[in-house]
CSV table of C-alpha atoms in Angstrom, one decimal:
chain,number,residue,atom,x,y,z
A,1,MET,CA,-61.3,67.5,49.7
A,2,ARG,CA,-60.3,64.3,51.4
A,3,GLY,CA,-57.1,62.5,50.3
A,4,MET,CA,-57.2,60.1,47.3
A,5,HIS,CA,-55.5,56.7,47.4
A,6,LEU,CA,-54.2,55.2,44.2
A,7,PRO,CA,-53.1,51.6,44.9
A,8,VAL,CA,-50.5,50.3,42.5
A,9,GLY,CA,-51.9,47.0,41.7
A,10,GLY,CA,-55.4,47.2,43.2
A,11,ALA,CA,-58.8,47.0,41.7
A,12,CYS,CA,-60.4,49.9,43.5
A,13,THR,CA,-59.7,53.5,44.7
A,14,THR,CA,-61.2,55.8,47.3
A,15,VAL,CA,-62.3,59.4,46.3
A,16,GLY,CA,-64.1,61.4,48.8
A,17,GLY,CA,-65.0,58.3,50.7
A,18,ALA,CA,-66.5,56.6,47.7
A,19,ASP,CA,-65.2,53.2,46.6
A,20,LEU,CA,-65.0,52.8,42.8
A,21,ALA,CA,-64.0,49.7,40.9
A,22,VAL,CA,-61.3,50.9,38.5
A,23,ASP,CA,-59.4,48.8,36.0
A,24,GLY,CA,-55.7,48.8,36.3
A,25,ALA,CA,-55.5,50.5,32.9
A,26,TYR,CA,-57.0,53.7,34.3
A,27,LEU,CA,-54.5,53.7,37.1
A,28,ASP,CA,-51.8,53.5,34.4
A,29,VAL,CA,-53.2,56.7,32.9
A,30,GLY,CA,-53.0,58.3,36.3
A,31,ARG,CA,-49.5,57.2,36.8
A,32,ALA,CA,-48.6,58.6,33.4
A,33,CYS,CA,-50.0,61.9,34.3
A,34,LEU,CA,-48.1,61.9,37.6
A,35,GLU,CA,-44.8,60.9,35.9
A,36,VAL,CA,-44.9,63.0,32.7
A,37,GLY,CA,-47.1,66.0,33.4
A,38,GLY,CA,-44.9,67.8,35.9
A,39,ALA,CA,-45.9,69.5,39.1
A,40,SER,CA,-48.9,71.3,37.6
A,41,ARG,CA,-50.3,68.1,36.1
A,42,ARG,CA,-49.8,66.2,39.3
A,43,ARG,CA,-51.8,68.9,41.2
A,44,GLN,CA,-54.5,68.8,38.5
A,45,PHE,CA,-54.8,65.1,38.7
A,46,LEU,CA,-54.8,65.0,42.6
A,47,THR,CA,-57.5,67.6,42.8
A,48,LEU,CA,-59.9,65.8,40.5
A,49,SER,CA,-63.5,66.1,41.8
A,50,LYS,CA,-65.5,63.1,42.5
A,51,ALA,CA,-67.8,63.7,39.6
A,52,SER,CA,-65.0,64.1,37.0
A,53,LEU,CA,-63.3,61.0,38.3
A,54,LEU,CA,-66.5,59.0,38.0
A,55,SER,CA,-67.1,60.3,34.5
A,56,GLU,CA,-63.6,59.5,33.3
A,57,CYS,CA,-63.7,56.2,35.0
A,58,ALA,CA,-67.0,55.3,33.2
A,59,GLU,CA,-65.5,56.3,29.8
A,60,THR,CA,-62.4,54.2,30.5
A,61,GLN,CA,-64.4,51.2,31.4
A,62,ALA,CA,-66.6,51.5,28.3
A,63,CYS,CA,-63.5,51.6,26.1
A,64,LEU,CA,-62.0,48.7,27.8
A,65,ALA,CA,-65.2,46.7,27.4
A,66,VAL,CA,-65.2,47.3,23.6
A,67,SER,CA,-61.5,46.4,23.4
A,68,LYS,CA,-62.1,43.2,25.4
A,69,MET,CA,-65.1,42.3,23.2
A,70,ALA,CA,-62.9,42.7,20.0
A,71,ALA,CA,-60.1,40.6,21.5
A,72,THR,CA,-62.7,37.9,22.4
A,73,GLN,CA,-64.1,37.8,18.9
A,74,GLU,CA,-60.6,37.5,17.4
A,75,SER,CA,-59.7,34.7,19.7
A,76,THR,CA,-62.9,32.8,18.9
A,77,ALA,CA,-62.5,33.1,15.1
A,78,PRO,CA,-62.6,29.7,13.4
A,79,VAL,CA,-59.1,28.2,12.7
A,80,PRO,CA,-58.8,25.9,9.7
A,81,PRO,CA,-58.5,22.4,11.0
A,82,ASP,CA,-55.3,20.4,10.2
A,83,PRO,CA,-55.9,18.0,7.3
A,84,VAL,CA,-56.7,14.4,8.4
A,85,CYS,CA,-56.8,11.1,6.7
A,86,SER,CA,-59.9,10.5,4.7
A,87,ARG,CA,-60.0,6.9,5.7
A,88,HIS,CA,-59.2,6.9,9.4
A,89,GLY,CA,-59.7,10.5,10.4
A,90,ASP,CA,-56.3,10.6,12.0
A,91,PRO,CA,-53.7,13.4,11.5
A,92,LEU,CA,-51.5,13.1,8.4
A,93,CYS,CA,-48.1,12.5,9.8
A,94,TRP,CA,-46.3,10.3,7.3
A,95,TYR,CA,-45.3,10.7,3.6
A,96,ARG,CA,-45.3,7.5,1.6
A,97,LEU,CA,-42.6,7.5,-1.1
A,98,GLU,CA,-44.1,4.9,-3.4
A,99,ASP,CA,-47.1,7.0,-4.4
A,100,GLU,CA,-46.0,10.4,-3.0
A,101,GLN,CA,-49.0,10.5,-0.7
A,102,LEU,CA,-49.6,11.8,2.9
A,103,VAL,CA,-50.9,9.1,5.2
A,104,CYS,CA,-51.7,8.7,8.9
A,105,GLU,CA,-50.3,6.3,11.4
A,106,SER,CA,-53.0,3.7,10.7
A,107,CYS,CA,-52.3,3.8,7.0
A,108,LYS,CA,-48.7,3.3,7.6
A,109,ALA,CA,-49.4,0.3,9.8
A,110,SER,CA,-51.6,-1.3,7.2
A,111,SER,CA,-49.3,-0.5,4.2
A,112,LYS,CA,-47.7,-3.3,2.2
A,113,GLU,CA,-44.3,-4.6,3.3
A,114,GLY,CA,-41.4,-2.7,1.8
A,115,HIS,CA,-43.1,0.6,1.5
A,116,ARG,CA,-41.0,3.5,2.6
A,117,PHE,CA,-42.1,6.4,4.7
A,118,TRP,CA,-40.7,9.8,5.6
A,119,THR,CA,-41.9,12.1,8.3
A,120,VAL,CA,-43.8,15.1,7.1
A,121,THR,CA,-40.9,17.4,8.1
A,122,HIS,CA,-38.3,15.3,6.3
A,123,ALA,CA,-40.5,14.9,3.2
A,124,PHE,CA,-41.1,18.6,3.1
A,125,GLU,CA,-37.4,19.4,3.2
A,126,GLU,CA,-36.5,16.8,0.6
A,127,ARG,CA,-39.2,17.8,-1.9
A,128,LYS,CA,-38.6,21.5,-1.2
A,129,THR,CA,-34.9,20.9,-2.1
A,130,VAL,CA,-35.9,19.3,-5.4
A,131,LEU,CA,-38.0,22.3,-6.4
A,132,GLU,CA,-35.4,24.7,-5.2
A,133,ILE,CA,-32.7,23.1,-7.4
A,134,THR,CA,-35.2,23.1,-10.3
A,135,LEU,CA,-35.9,26.7,-9.7
A,136,GLN,CA,-32.2,27.6,-9.7
A,137,THR,CA,-31.7,25.6,-13.0
A,138,LEU,CA,-34.6,27.4,-14.6
A,139,ARG,CA,-33.3,30.8,-13.5
A,140,GLU,CA,-29.9,30.0,-15.0
A,141,LYS,CA,-31.6,28.9,-18.2
A,142,LEU,CA,-33.7,32.1,-18.2
A,143,GLY,CA,-30.5,34.1,-17.9
A,144,GLY,CA,-29.0,32.3,-20.9
A,145,SER,CA,-32.2,32.8,-22.9
A,146,ARG,CA,-32.3,36.5,-22.2
A,147,LYS,CA,-28.6,36.8,-23.2
A,148,ALA,CA,-29.3,34.9,-26.5
A,149,HIS,CA,-32.4,37.0,-27.1
A,150,GLY,CA,-30.5,40.2,-26.7
A,151,LEU,CA,-27.9,39.0,-29.2
A,152,PHE,CA,-30.5,37.9,-31.7
A,153,VAL,CA,-32.1,41.3,-31.5
A,154,GLU,CA,-28.8,43.0,-32.0
A,155,MET,CA,-28.0,40.8,-35.0
A,156,ALA,CA,-31.5,41.6,-36.5
A,157,HIS,CA,-30.8,45.3,-36.1
A,158,HIS,CA,-27.3,44.9,-37.6
A,159,THR,CA,-28.8,42.9,-40.5
A,160,LYS,CA,-31.0,45.8,-41.3
A,161,THR,CA,-28.0,48.1,-41.3
A,162,GLN,CA,-26.1,45.7,-43.6
A,163,VAL,CA,-29.0,45.6,-46.0
A,164,GLN,CA,-29.2,49.4,-46.1
A,165,GLN,CA,-25.4,49.8,-46.6
A,166,THR,CA,-25.2,46.9,-49.1
A,167,GLU,CA,-28.1,48.3,-51.1
A,168,ARG,CA,-26.5,51.7,-51.3
A,169,LEU,CA,-23.2,50.2,-52.5
A,170,ILE,CA,-24.9,48.0,-55.1
A,171,LYS,CA,-26.8,51.1,-56.5
A,172,ASP,CA,-23.6,53.1,-56.6
A,173,GLU,CA,-21.8,50.4,-58.6
A,174,PHE,CA,-24.7,50.0,-61.0
A,175,GLU,CA,-24.9,53.7,-61.6
A,176,LYS,CA,-21.5,53.5,-63.2
A,177,LEU,CA,-22.7,51.1,-65.8
A,178,GLN,CA,-24.8,51.7,-68.9
A,179,LYS,CA,-28.6,51.4,-69.2
A,180,PHE,CA,-28.4,47.9,-70.6
A,181,LEU,CA,-27.2,46.8,-67.1
A,182,GLN,CA,-30.5,47.7,-65.6
A,183,GLU,CA,-31.9,44.2,-65.6
A,184,GLU,CA,-28.7,42.9,-63.9
A,185,LYS,CA,-29.0,45.5,-61.2
A,186,GLU,CA,-32.6,44.6,-60.5
A,187,SER,CA,-31.7,40.9,-60.4
A,188,ARG,CA,-29.0,41.6,-57.8
A,189,LEU,CA,-31.2,43.7,-55.6
A,190,ALA,CA,-33.9,41.0,-55.8
A,191,ALA,CA,-31.4,38.4,-54.6
A,192,LEU,CA,-30.4,40.6,-51.7
A,193,LYS,CA,-34.1,41.1,-50.7
A,194,ARG,CA,-34.7,37.4,-50.9
A,195,GLU,CA,-31.8,36.8,-48.6
A,196,GLU,CA,-33.0,39.5,-46.3
A,197,GLY,CA,-36.4,38.0,-46.2
A,198,GLN,CA,-35.1,34.5,-45.5
A,199,LYS,CA,-32.6,35.5,-42.8
A,200,SER,CA,-34.8,38.2,-41.2
A,201,GLN,CA,-37.6,35.7,-41.0
A,202,LYS,CA,-35.3,33.2,-39.4
A,203,LEU,CA,-34.0,35.7,-36.8
A,204,MET,CA,-37.5,36.9,-36.1
A,205,GLN,CA,-38.6,33.3,-35.5
A,206,MET,CA,-35.7,32.8,-33.1
A,207,ILE,CA,-36.5,36.0,-31.3
A,208,LYS,CA,-40.2,34.9,-31.1
A,209,GLU,CA,-39.2,31.5,-29.8
A,210,MET,CA,-36.9,33.1,-27.2
A,211,THR,CA,-39.6,35.5,-26.1
A,212,LYS,CA,-42.0,32.6,-25.7
A,213,GLU,CA,-39.5,30.5,-23.8
A,214,ILE,CA,-38.6,33.5,-21.5
A,215,SER,CA,-42.4,34.0,-20.8
A,216,SER,CA,-42.8,30.3,-20.1
A,217,LEU,CA,-39.8,30.1,-17.8
A,218,SER,CA,-40.9,33.3,-16.0
A,219,HIS,CA,-44.3,31.8,-15.5
A,220,THR,CA,-42.9,28.5,-14.2
A,221,ILE,CA,-40.5,30.2,-11.9
A,222,LYS,CA,-43.3,32.3,-10.4
A,223,ALA,CA,-45.4,29.1,-9.9
A,224,ILE,CA,-42.6,27.4,-8.1
A,225,GLU,CA,-41.8,30.4,-6.0
A,226,LYS,CA,-45.5,30.6,-5.0
A,227,HIS,CA,-45.6,26.9,-4.2
A,228,LEU,CA,-42.4,27.1,-2.1
A,229,GLU,CA,-44.2,29.7,0.1
A,230,SER,CA,-46.7,27.0,1.2
A,231,GLU,CA,-46.6,25.3,4.6
A,232,ASP,CA,-45.4,21.7,4.7
A,233,ILE,CA,-48.8,19.9,4.5
A,234,SER,CA,-50.2,22.2,1.8
A,235,PHE,CA,-46.8,22.0,0.0
A,236,LEU,CA,-46.9,18.2,-0.1
A,237,GLN,CA,-50.6,18.0,-1.0
A,238,ASN,CA,-50.1,20.2,-4.1
A,239,TYR,CA,-46.7,18.7,-4.9
A,240,LYS,CA,-47.9,16.3,-7.6
A,241,SER,CA,-50.0,18.9,-9.4
A,242,THR,CA,-47.1,21.3,-9.3
A,243,ILE,CA,-44.8,18.7,-10.8
A,244,GLU,CA,-47.4,18.0,-13.5
A,245,LYS,CA,-47.4,21.7,-14.5
A,246,ILE,CA,-43.6,22.2,-14.3
A,247,HIS,CA,-42.3,18.9,-15.9
A,248,GLY,CA,-45.4,17.6,-17.7
A,249,VAL,CA,-45.2,14.4,-15.6
A,250,LYS,CA,-48.5,12.5,-15.6
A,251,THR,CA,-49.3,11.1,-12.2
A,252,ARG,CA,-52.6,9.3,-12.9
A,253,GLY,CA,-52.2,5.5,-13.3
A,254,LYS,CA,-48.5,5.6,-12.4
A,255,LYS,CA,-47.0,2.6,-10.6
A,256,PRO,CA,-45.6,3.2,-7.1
A,257,GLY,CA,-42.4,5.2,-7.1
A,258,GLN,CA,-42.7,6.0,-10.8
A,259,ILE,CA,-43.8,9.6,-10.3
A,260,HIS,CA,-40.6,10.6,-8.5
A,261,ASN,CA,-38.5,8.7,-11.0
A,262,ASP,CA,-40.1,10.6,-13.9
A,263,VAL,CA,-39.5,13.9,-12.1
A,264,VAL,CA,-35.8,13.1,-11.6
A,265,GLU,CA,-35.5,12.0,-15.3
A,266,LYS,CA,-37.1,15.2,-16.5
A,267,PHE,CA,-34.9,17.2,-14.2
A,268,CYS,CA,-31.7,15.5,-15.5
A,269,LYS,CA,-32.7,16.1,-19.1
A,270,ALA,CA,-33.4,19.8,-18.3
A,271,THR,CA,-30.0,20.3,-16.7
A,272,LYS,CA,-28.3,18.8,-19.8
A,273,GLU,CA,-30.0,21.1,-22.2
A,274,LYS,CA,-27.7,23.6,-23.7
A,275,GLU,CA,-28.4,27.3,-23.9
A,276,PRO,CA,-29.6,28.5,-27.2
A,277,GLU,CA,-26.6,28.7,-29.6
A,278,VAL,CA,-26.1,31.6,-31.8
A,279,PRO,CA,-26.5,30.3,-35.4
A,280,THR,CA,-23.7,30.8,-37.9
A,281,GLY,CA,-24.6,32.4,-41.3
A,282,ALA,CA,-27.4,34.4,-39.7
A,283,LEU,CA,-26.0,37.7,-41.1
A,284,ILE,CA,-26.4,38.9,-44.7
A,285,ASP,CA,-23.7,37.3,-46.9
A,286,VAL,CA,-22.4,40.7,-48.1
A,287,ALA,CA,-19.4,39.2,-49.9
A,288,LYS,CA,-21.7,37.2,-52.1
A,289,HIS,CA,-23.5,40.3,-53.3
A,290,LEU,CA,-20.6,42.7,-53.5
A,291,GLY,CA,-17.6,40.4,-54.1
A,292,ASN,CA,-16.4,40.8,-57.7
A,293,LEU,CA,-19.6,42.5,-58.6
A,294,LYS,CA,-18.3,44.3,-61.6
A,295,TYR,CA,-16.5,41.3,-62.9
A,296,SER,CA,-19.5,39.0,-62.7
A,297,VAL,CA,-21.7,41.6,-64.4
A,298,TRP,CA,-19.1,42.5,-67.0
A,299,GLU,CA,-18.9,38.8,-68.1
A,300,LYS,CA,-21.7,39.8,-70.3
A,301,MET,CA,-19.5,42.5,-71.9
A,302,VAL,CA,-16.5,42.3,-74.2
A,303,GLY,CA,-13.3,43.8,-72.6
A,304,VAL,CA,-11.0,43.5,-69.8
A,305,VAL,CA,-11.9,44.1,-66.1
A,306,ASN,CA,-10.1,44.2,-62.8
A,307,TYR,CA,-10.6,41.1,-60.7
A,308,THR,CA,-9.4,40.2,-57.1
A,309,LEU,CA,-8.8,36.6,-56.2
A,310,VAL,CA,-9.9,37.3,-52.6
A,311,THR,CA,-12.8,39.3,-51.2
A,312,LEU,CA,-12.9,40.3,-47.6
A,313,ASP,CA,-15.7,39.0,-45.4
A,314,PRO,CA,-17.1,41.9,-43.2
A,315,ASN,CA,-18.9,39.4,-40.9
A,316,THR,CA,-15.5,38.1,-39.7
A,317,ALA,CA,-13.9,41.6,-39.2
A,318,SER,CA,-12.8,42.7,-35.8
A,319,ARG,CA,-14.5,45.9,-34.6
A,320,CYS,CA,-11.3,47.9,-35.0
A,321,LEU,CA,-11.2,47.4,-38.8
A,322,SER,CA,-12.7,49.5,-41.6
A,323,LEU,CA,-13.3,48.1,-45.0
A,324,SER,CA,-13.5,49.7,-48.4
A,325,ASP,CA,-16.9,49.5,-50.2
A,326,ASP,CA,-15.6,46.9,-52.7
A,327,LEU,CA,-14.3,44.7,-49.8
A,328,THR,CA,-10.7,44.7,-51.1
A,329,SER,CA,-9.0,47.1,-48.6
A,330,LEU,CA,-8.8,47.1,-44.8
A,331,SER,CA,-7.5,49.7,-42.4
A,332,TYR,CA,-7.1,50.0,-38.6
A,333,SER,CA,-9.8,52.2,-37.1
A,334,PRO,CA,-10.3,51.9,-33.3
A,335,ILE,CA,-13.4,54.1,-33.1
A,336,ASN,CA,-15.8,52.0,-35.1
A,337,PRO,CA,-19.2,51.2,-33.6
A,338,PRO,CA,-19.3,47.7,-32.1
A,339,PRO,CA,-20.8,45.1,-34.5
A,340,PRO,CA,-22.8,42.1,-33.1
A,341,ASP,CA,-20.7,39.3,-31.6
A,342,ASN,CA,-21.6,36.7,-34.2
A,343,PRO,CA,-19.7,33.3,-34.2
A,344,GLU,CA,-17.7,34.1,-37.4
A,345,ARG,CA,-16.2,37.4,-36.0
A,346,PHE,CA,-12.8,37.9,-34.5
A,347,ALA,CA,-13.1,39.5,-31.1
A,348,SER,CA,-9.6,40.3,-30.1
A,349,ALA,CA,-7.0,41.5,-32.6
A,350,ALA,CA,-7.4,43.5,-35.8
A,351,GLU,CA,-8.1,40.5,-38.0
A,352,ILE,CA,-10.3,39.5,-40.9
A,353,LEU,CA,-10.7,36.6,-43.3
A,354,GLY,CA,-11.4,36.2,-47.0
A,355,SER,CA,-15.0,35.4,-47.8
A,356,GLU,CA,-14.2,32.0,-49.4
A,357,GLY,CA,-12.1,29.1,-47.9
A,358,PHE,CA,-10.7,26.2,-49.7
A,359,SER,CA,-9.7,22.6,-48.9
A,360,SER,CA,-8.1,21.5,-52.2
A,361,GLY,CA,-6.0,22.8,-55.1
A,362,ARG,CA,-3.8,25.8,-55.3
A,363,ARG,CA,-4.6,29.4,-54.4
A,364,SER,CA,-2.5,32.6,-54.6
A,365,TRP,CA,-3.2,36.3,-54.0
A,366,ASP,CA,-1.2,39.5,-53.8
A,367,VAL,CA,-1.5,42.1,-51.0
A,368,GLU,CA,-0.1,45.6,-51.3
A,369,VAL,CA,1.4,46.3,-47.9
A,370,GLY,CA,3.2,49.5,-48.9
A,371,ALA,CA,4.4,51.6,-45.9
A,372,ASN,CA,2.1,49.8,-43.4
A,373,THR,CA,4.2,49.3,-40.2
A,374,ASP,CA,2.3,46.4,-38.5
A,375,TRP,CA,0.6,43.7,-40.7
A,376,ALA,CA,0.3,40.0,-41.3
A,377,VAL,CA,-1.0,38.0,-44.3
A,378,GLY,CA,-1.4,34.2,-44.6
A,379,VAL,CA,-4.1,31.6,-43.9
A,380,VAL,CA,-6.1,30.4,-40.9
A,381,ARG,CA,-7.7,27.1,-40.1
A,382,GLU,CA,-11.5,27.2,-40.1
A,383,SER,CA,-11.6,25.8,-36.5
A,384,THR,CA,-9.3,28.4,-35.0
A,385,ASN,CA,-10.8,30.1,-32.0
A,386,ARG,CA,-11.8,33.6,-33.1
A,387,LYS,CA,-12.9,34.8,-29.6
A,388,LYS,CA,-9.5,34.9,-27.8
A,389,ARG,CA,-6.1,36.3,-28.6
A,390,THR,CA,-3.9,33.8,-30.3
A,391,LYS,CA,-0.3,33.8,-31.5
A,392,LEU,CA,0.5,33.8,-35.2
A,393,SER,CA,1.7,30.2,-35.3
A,394,SER,CA,0.7,26.9,-36.9
A,395,ALA,CA,0.1,25.5,-33.4
A,396,GLU,CA,-2.7,28.2,-33.0
A,397,GLY,CA,-4.0,27.6,-36.5
A,398,ILE,CA,-2.7,30.8,-38.0
A,399,LEU,CA,0.1,30.6,-40.5
A,400,ALA,CA,1.2,34.0,-41.7
A,401,LEU,CA,4.0,36.3,-42.6
A,402,ARG,CA,4.2,39.1,-39.9
A,403,PHE,CA,5.9,42.5,-40.0
A,404,SER,CA,6.1,44.4,-36.8
A,405,ASN,CA,8.8,46.6,-35.2
A,406,ASP,CA,10.8,46.3,-38.4
A,407,THR,CA,11.0,42.5,-38.0
A,408,TYR,CA,9.6,39.8,-40.3
A,409,THR,CA,8.6,36.5,-38.8
A,410,VAL,CA,6.9,33.3,-40.1
A,411,ASP,CA,5.5,30.8,-37.6
A,412,THR,CA,7.7,32.4,-34.7
A,413,THR,CA,10.8,32.2,-37.0
A,414,GLN,CA,12.5,35.5,-37.6
A,415,LEU,CA,13.5,36.3,-41.2
A,416,SER,CA,16.3,38.4,-42.6
A,417,LEU,CA,15.3,40.3,-45.7
A,418,TRP,CA,17.5,42.5,-47.8
A,419,ARG,CA,14.6,44.8,-48.8
A,420,LYS,CA,11.1,45.6,-47.6
A,421,PRO,CA,8.5,44.1,-50.0
A,422,GLN,CA,5.8,46.5,-51.1
A,423,LYS,CA,3.6,43.7,-52.4
A,424,VAL,CA,3.5,40.3,-50.9
A,425,ARG,CA,2.3,37.2,-52.7
A,426,VAL,CA,0.8,34.3,-50.8
A,427,GLU,CA,0.7,30.9,-52.5
A,428,VAL,CA,-0.9,27.9,-50.9
A,429,ASP,CA,-1.0,24.3,-52.3
A,430,TRP,CA,-3.5,22.7,-50.0
A,431,SER,CA,-2.9,19.2,-51.4
A,432,THR,CA,0.9,19.1,-50.9
A,433,GLY,CA,0.9,21.2,-47.8
A,434,ARG,CA,3.4,23.8,-49.3
A,435,MET,CA,3.0,27.4,-48.5
A,436,THR,CA,5.2,30.2,-49.9
A,437,PHE,CA,5.5,33.9,-49.3
A,438,SER,CA,7.3,36.0,-51.9
A,439,ASP,CA,7.9,39.5,-53.1
A,440,ALA,CA,5.4,40.0,-55.9
A,441,ALA,CA,7.6,42.7,-57.5
A,442,PHE,CA,10.4,40.0,-57.8
A,443,ASN,CA,8.5,36.8,-58.4
A,444,SER,CA,11.6,34.7,-58.1
A,445,HIS,CA,12.5,36.1,-54.7
A,446,ILE,CA,11.1,33.7,-52.1
A,447,LEU,CA,10.7,35.2,-48.6
A,448,SER,CA,9.8,32.0,-46.9
A,449,THR,CA,8.6,28.5,-47.7
A,450,ILE,CA,6.8,26.2,-45.2
A,451,GLU,CA,6.0,22.5,-45.5
A,452,LEU,CA,3.0,21.3,-43.4
A,453,THR,CA,-0.1,19.1,-43.6
A,454,PHE,CA,-3.6,20.7,-44.1
A,455,LYS,CA,-6.4,18.7,-42.5
A,456,GLU,CA,-9.3,21.1,-42.9
A,457,LYS,CA,-10.5,24.1,-44.8
A,458,VAL,CA,-8.4,27.2,-44.6
A,459,PHE,CA,-9.2,30.9,-45.3
A,460,PRO,CA,-7.1,33.8,-46.4
A,461,TYR,CA,-6.0,35.8,-43.3
A,462,PHE,CA,-5.3,39.5,-42.9
A,463,TYR,CA,-4.1,41.6,-39.9
A,464,SER,CA,-3.4,45.3,-39.8
A,465,PHE,CA,-2.5,47.5,-36.7
A,466,CYS,CA,-1.5,50.6,-38.5
A,467,GLU,CA,-3.8,53.7,-38.6
A,468,GLU,CA,-1.8,55.6,-41.3
A,469,ARG,CA,-1.7,52.9,-44.0
A,470,SER,CA,-4.1,50.2,-45.2
A,471,LEU,CA,-3.7,46.8,-46.7
A,472,GLN,CA,-5.0,46.4,-50.3
A,473,ILE,CA,-5.7,43.2,-52.1
A,474,ALA,CA,-4.1,43.7,-55.5
A,475,PRO,CA,-6.4,43.4,-58.5
A,476,GLU,CA,-5.6,40.9,-61.2
A,477,THR,CA,-6.1,41.8,-64.9
A,478,ARG,CA,-8.0,39.1,-66.7
A,479,SER,CA,-9.9,38.9,-70.0
A,480,ILE,CA,-13.4,37.8,-70.0
A,481,ALA,CA,-12.4,34.8,-72.1
A,482,GLU,CA,-10.2,33.5,-69.3
A,483,GLY,CA,-13.0,33.4,-66.7
A,484,ALA,CA,-12.5,33.6,-63.0
A,485,HIS,CA,-11.4,30.0,-62.5
């Protein structure tokens, strides 16, 4: 067989004296065989017969023809024309600020004096920035809504638990009474159910509103994200309709420049909107149902009952406190399940308040401290921050007698006592601003007296950081004839 010449860049080759028109791609195949196939492959390729070369060449040319035809069809596919001015047929190259419209060079030249124009690129960047800022604001609002929604759900679940526990305790108390108290028991349970219905309905409505708002915000965010993916011309063409959907701004009949002003005004209002606030009083008022339950029922009976001047409010208790069923005793317990973080609750130290505050008159109550090694009793201002750790001082809104490390202090002042009181009496005269701590076992022995001015409602305050001993609000013996007031 005669030699075969494979020109590197040529369009033909010679095999056995025959000239064949061969595409460069086929020669590339040959080169690959020569480079990769090794010695045996090179011999095989160099000894191709004329017939096989003609056959392979024909197949290659057919494949190349099909490939070129497909490429030609792709290159000739119709391309959407760039938008042009409906009046002049010229390309839209300017953005008129007065009416937020794309215009051509001719429209710009014939516009009224004083009209302002931006290039399409500049307008695209400016308007894109507006939507990006709006998107960020909506995302932040969505995060706040989701957080509030989660807390509302948690409070709704906790309310159910409170109802179950309170119902059990109410039943236990009523089982100790005689049959003639049956009507009173049913009345109390009915009141609890009514409150449950009212507060559960309110929480459910809030959850429903948050769910609706989250859905709306998510939909709006998706719409903005989709719009931001548009090219500059399409973006600006659909900008007005997008603004109408997002902000509710009506563009029809607006004066020049009013559309953008309305968008800015809507955006400013949206940024000033606060995140949903957790409502106070959303939980069941357990103290109302359980506080002094026996006394209020036994008012219908003749006799003497135990009565406590202060009832603890479980909705204000720190998570590390456990309360007795009758809400008169507290003890430190660090393994309690976390309650919802409602606004009334202390979030830092082992603190709790009485269920009823006062802003006039005189109040007093006794607390059995016993062998408790770390405690405090006193009053707290209603406005005191309950979510951060505070010092027991009048400056922080907490005025209390504190016992810790065998030391007694009142408002940062250390006291020197000749004996450890087992029961401490707290007396507050709101009107005169006089507050006294005394040993209840020796009524004449004053531990400390403070003069100050009360300007707002105060609540009984309790603190205990001792696992071995609890604090107990001492009962007061009263006859029914005296009444509770």
